[in-house]
Short mmCIF file of C-alpha atoms in Angstrom, two decimals:
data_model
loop_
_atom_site.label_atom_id
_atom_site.label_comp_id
_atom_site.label_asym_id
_atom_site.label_seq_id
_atom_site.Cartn_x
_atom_site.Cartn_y
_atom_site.Cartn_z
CA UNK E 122 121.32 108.61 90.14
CA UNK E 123 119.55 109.70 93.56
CA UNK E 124 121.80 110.29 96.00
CA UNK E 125 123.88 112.45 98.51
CA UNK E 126 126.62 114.58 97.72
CA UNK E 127 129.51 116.57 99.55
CA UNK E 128 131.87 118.65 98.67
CA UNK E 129 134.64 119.45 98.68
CA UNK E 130 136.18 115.57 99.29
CA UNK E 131 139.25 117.31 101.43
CA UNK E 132 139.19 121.14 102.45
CA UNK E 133 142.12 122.58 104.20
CA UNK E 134 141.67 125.68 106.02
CA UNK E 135 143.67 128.00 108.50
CA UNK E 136 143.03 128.56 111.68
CA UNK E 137 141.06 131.54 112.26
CA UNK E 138 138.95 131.40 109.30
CA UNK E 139 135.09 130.37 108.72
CA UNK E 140 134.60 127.50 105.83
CA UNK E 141 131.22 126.18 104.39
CA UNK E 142 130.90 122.45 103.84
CA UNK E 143 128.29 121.56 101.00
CA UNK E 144 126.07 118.98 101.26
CA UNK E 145 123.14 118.30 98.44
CA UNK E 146 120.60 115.21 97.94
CA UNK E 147 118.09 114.74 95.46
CA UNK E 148 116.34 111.85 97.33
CA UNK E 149 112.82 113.98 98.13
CA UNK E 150 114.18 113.52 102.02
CA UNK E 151 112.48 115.90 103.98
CA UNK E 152 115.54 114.94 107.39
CA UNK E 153 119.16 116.36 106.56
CA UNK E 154 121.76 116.08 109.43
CA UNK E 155 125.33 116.91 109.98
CA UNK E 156 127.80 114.75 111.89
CA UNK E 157 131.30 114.56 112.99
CA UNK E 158 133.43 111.31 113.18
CA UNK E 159 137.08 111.76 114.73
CA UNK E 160 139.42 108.48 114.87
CA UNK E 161 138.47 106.01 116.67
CA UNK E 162 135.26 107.51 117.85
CA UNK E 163 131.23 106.88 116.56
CA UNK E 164 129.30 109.83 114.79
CA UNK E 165 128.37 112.69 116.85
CA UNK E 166 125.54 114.88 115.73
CA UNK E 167 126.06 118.41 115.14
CA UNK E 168 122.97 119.53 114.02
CA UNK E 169 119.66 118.28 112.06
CA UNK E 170 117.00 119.53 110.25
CA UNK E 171 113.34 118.18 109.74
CA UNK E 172 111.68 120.56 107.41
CA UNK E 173 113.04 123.88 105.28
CA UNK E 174 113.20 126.55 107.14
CA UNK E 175 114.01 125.08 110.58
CA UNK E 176 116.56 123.09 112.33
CA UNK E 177 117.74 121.78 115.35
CA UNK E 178 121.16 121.61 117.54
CA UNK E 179 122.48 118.70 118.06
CA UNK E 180 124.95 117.19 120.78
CA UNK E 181 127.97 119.50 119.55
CA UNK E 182 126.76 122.29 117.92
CA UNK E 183 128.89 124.84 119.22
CA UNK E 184 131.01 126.69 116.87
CA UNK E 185 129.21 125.12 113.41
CA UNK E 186 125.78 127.21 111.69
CA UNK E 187 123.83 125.73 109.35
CA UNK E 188 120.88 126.81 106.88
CA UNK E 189 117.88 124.81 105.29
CA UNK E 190 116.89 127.27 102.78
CA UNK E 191 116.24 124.70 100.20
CA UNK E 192 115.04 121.01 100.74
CA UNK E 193 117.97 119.18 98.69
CA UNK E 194 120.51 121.75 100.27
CA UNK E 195 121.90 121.91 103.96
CA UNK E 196 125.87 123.81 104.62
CA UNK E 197 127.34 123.54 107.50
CA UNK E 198 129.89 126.17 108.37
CA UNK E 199 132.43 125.36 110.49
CA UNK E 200 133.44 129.37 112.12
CA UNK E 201 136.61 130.36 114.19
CA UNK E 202 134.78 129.63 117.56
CA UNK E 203 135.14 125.70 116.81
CA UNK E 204 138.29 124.94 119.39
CA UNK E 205 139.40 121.84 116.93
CA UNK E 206 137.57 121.49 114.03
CA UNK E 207 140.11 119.05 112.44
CA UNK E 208 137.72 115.52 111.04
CA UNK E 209 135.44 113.54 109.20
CA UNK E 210 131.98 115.52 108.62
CA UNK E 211 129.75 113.46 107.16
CA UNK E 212 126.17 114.65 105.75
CA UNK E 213 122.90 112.09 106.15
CA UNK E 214 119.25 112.17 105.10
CA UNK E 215 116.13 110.40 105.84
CA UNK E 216 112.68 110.07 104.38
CA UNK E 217 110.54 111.63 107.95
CA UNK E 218 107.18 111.88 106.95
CA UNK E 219 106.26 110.96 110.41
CA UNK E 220 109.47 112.67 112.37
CA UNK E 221 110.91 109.43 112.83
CA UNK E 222 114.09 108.74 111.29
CA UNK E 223 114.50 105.84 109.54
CA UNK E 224 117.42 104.62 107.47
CA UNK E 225 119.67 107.73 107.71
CA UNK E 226 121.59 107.98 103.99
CA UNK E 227 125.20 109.25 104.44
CA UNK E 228 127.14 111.14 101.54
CA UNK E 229 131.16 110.06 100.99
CA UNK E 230 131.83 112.57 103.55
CA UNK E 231 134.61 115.86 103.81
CA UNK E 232 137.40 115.63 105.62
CA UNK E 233 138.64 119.05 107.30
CA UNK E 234 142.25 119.57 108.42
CA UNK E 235 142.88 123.34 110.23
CA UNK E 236 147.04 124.18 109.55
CA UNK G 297 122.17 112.05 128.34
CA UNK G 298 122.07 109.25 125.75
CA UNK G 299 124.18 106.86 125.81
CA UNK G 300 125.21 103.78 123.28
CA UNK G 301 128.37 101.44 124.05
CA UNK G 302 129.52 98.78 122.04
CA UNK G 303 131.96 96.23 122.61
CA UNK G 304 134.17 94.69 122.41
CA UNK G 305 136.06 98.23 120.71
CA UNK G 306 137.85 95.64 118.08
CA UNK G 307 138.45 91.98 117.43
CA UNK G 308 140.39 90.13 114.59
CA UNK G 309 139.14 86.96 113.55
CA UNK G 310 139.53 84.52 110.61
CA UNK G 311 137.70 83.92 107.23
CA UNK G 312 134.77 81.33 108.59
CA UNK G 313 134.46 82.04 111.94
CA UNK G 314 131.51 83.07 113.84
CA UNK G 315 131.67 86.84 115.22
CA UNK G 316 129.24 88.66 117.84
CA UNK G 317 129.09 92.65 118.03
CA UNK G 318 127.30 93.81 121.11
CA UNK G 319 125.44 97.28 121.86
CA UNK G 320 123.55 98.53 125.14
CA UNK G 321 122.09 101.46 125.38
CA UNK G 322 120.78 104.04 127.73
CA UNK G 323 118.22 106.61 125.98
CA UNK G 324 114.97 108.32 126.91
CA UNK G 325 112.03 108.06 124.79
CA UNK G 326 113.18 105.10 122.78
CA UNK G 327 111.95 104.38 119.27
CA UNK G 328 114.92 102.25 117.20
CA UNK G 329 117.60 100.77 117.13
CA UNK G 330 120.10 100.61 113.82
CA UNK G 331 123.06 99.14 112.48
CA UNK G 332 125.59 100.58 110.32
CA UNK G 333 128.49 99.04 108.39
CA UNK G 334 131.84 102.02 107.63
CA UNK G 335 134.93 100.49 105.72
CA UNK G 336 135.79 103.79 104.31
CA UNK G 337 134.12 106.93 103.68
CA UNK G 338 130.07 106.66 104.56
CA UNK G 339 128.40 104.05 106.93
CA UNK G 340 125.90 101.85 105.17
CA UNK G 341 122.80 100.67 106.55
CA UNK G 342 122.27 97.38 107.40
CA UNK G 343 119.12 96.79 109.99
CA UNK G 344 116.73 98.53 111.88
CA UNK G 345 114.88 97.01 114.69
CA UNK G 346 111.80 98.65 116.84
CA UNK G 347 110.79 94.78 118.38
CA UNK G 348 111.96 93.27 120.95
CA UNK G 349 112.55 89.35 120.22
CA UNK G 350 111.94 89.42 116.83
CA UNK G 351 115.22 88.61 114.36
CA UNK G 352 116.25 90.36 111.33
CA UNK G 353 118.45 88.66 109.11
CA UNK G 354 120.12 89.45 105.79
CA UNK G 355 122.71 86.82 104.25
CA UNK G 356 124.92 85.79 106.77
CA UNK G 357 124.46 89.08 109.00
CA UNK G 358 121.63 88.88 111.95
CA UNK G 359 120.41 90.95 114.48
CA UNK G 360 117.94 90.92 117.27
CA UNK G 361 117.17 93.26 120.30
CA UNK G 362 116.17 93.26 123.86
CA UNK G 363 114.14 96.13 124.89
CA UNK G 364 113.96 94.96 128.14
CA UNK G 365 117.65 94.49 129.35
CA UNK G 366 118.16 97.69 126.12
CA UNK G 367 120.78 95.48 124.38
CA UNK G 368 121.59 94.44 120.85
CA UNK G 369 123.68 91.76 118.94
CA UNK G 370 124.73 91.91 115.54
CA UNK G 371 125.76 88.07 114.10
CA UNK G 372 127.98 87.86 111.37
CA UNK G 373 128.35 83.88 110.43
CA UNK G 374 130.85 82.43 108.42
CA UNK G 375 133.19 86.13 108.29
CA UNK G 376 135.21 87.17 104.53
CA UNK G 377 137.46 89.60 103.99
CA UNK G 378 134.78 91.63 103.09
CA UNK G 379 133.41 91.65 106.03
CA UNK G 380 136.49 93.89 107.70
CA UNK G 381 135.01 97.12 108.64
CA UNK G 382 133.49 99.23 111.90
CA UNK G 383 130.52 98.48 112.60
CA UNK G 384 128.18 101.03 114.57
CA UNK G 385 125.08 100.96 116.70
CA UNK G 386 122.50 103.85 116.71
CA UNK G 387 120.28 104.83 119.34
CA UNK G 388 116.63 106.65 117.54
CA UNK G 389 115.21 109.03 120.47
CA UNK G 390 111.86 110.87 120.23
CA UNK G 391 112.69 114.48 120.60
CA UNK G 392 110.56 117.60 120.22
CA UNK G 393 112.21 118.88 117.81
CA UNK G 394 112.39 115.91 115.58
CA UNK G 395 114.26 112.55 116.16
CA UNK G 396 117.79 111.90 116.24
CA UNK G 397 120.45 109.10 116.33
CA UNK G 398 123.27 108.91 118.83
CA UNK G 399 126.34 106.61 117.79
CA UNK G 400 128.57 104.35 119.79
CA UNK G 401 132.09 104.53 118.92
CA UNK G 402 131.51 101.65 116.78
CA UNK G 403 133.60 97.95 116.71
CA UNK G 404 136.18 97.84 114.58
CA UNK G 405 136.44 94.15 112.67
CA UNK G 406 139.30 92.85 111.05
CA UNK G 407 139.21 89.02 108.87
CA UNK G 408 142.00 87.55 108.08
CA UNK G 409 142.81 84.87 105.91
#
């Protein structure tokens, strides 16, 4: 089945430390971004990526990395410098042959609490 | 900045009646418009729209947008149960370093019975 997929489903972390959020597709979608929902609030983009090798910052990109080493794969790392890193990160792709984006696929999402 | 606001931020209606989701938008170098239904976990895609004046309509879901006064409605007719969710607007700007989407905070939908 062709999808996205993230993992873990629920990651708790402590303050302080850096954690890596997975995030894998095996649609042939060249676009991968990374967003963060908090209650009550729309997605916010964190950072995307068009091709391997290169990506962007997004609106809130401070504190989070990222890599595009592979097409199917793109982490996010959430580091110590995020103030409040506590939500709902949800990966998407898109097919951007063109740069445009399309219909954005989301994965099921990981949701991060800091203790 | 970008900017997408929807309203109203929630409404609860019941099964059969006639709902209207509204989304304006300020954004430079616009190229879409999209839709988005989230119960739970991931948002699922429901319409994309680049025209201005032209309808797209799936089931009992529509949606149409106004380039001109940068505004969109999303129509849901005769509302289920089913249809409880947030719903979310997307804004598709031209950047140089690839597009991107910015979200408003979405309208949250309740049906009841």
């Amino acid at each position: 089945d062709g999808g996205i997929t993230q993992s873990p489903k629920y990651l708790f972390r402590k303050e302080g430390q850096n954690v890596t959020l997975s995030c894998e597709q095996n649609l042939n979608h060249d676009a991968m971004y990374w967003y963060r929902q908090d209650p009550g609030q729309g997605l916010r983009l964190i950072y995307y990526s068009q091709i391997v090798n290169d990506f962007q910052k997004g609106d809130i990109a401070e504190g989070y990395s990222v890599s595009r080493e592979k097409k199917e794969s793109f982490p996010l790392t959430v580091t110590s410098a995020q103030k409040n890193p506590t939500a709902f990160y949800l990966c998407a792709s898109s097919i951007s042959e063109t740069g445009w984006v399309d219909e954005q696929f989301f994965g099921p999402g990981t949701r991060l609490t800091v203790l | 900045e970008d900017k997408v606001v929807q309203s109203p931020l929630s409404l609860v209606v019941h099964e059969g009646d006639t709902v209207t989701l509204n989304c304006s938008y300020e954004v430079t170098n616009f190229r879409s418009l999209l839709w988005y239904k989230q119960e739970k976990k991931a948002p699922t895609f429901l319409f994309m729209l680049t025209s201005s004046g032209i309808e797209k309509k799936s089931g009992r879901l529509s949606s149409i947008l106004d380039k001109k006064e940068l505004f969109s409605i999303l129509n849901i007719t005769a509302t289920q149960t089913g249809d409880s969710a947030v719903y979310l607007c997307a804004v598709e700007a031209v950047t140089g370093g690839g597009n991107k989407l910015t979200f408003g905070t979405g309208t949250q939908l309740k049906v009841e019975l």
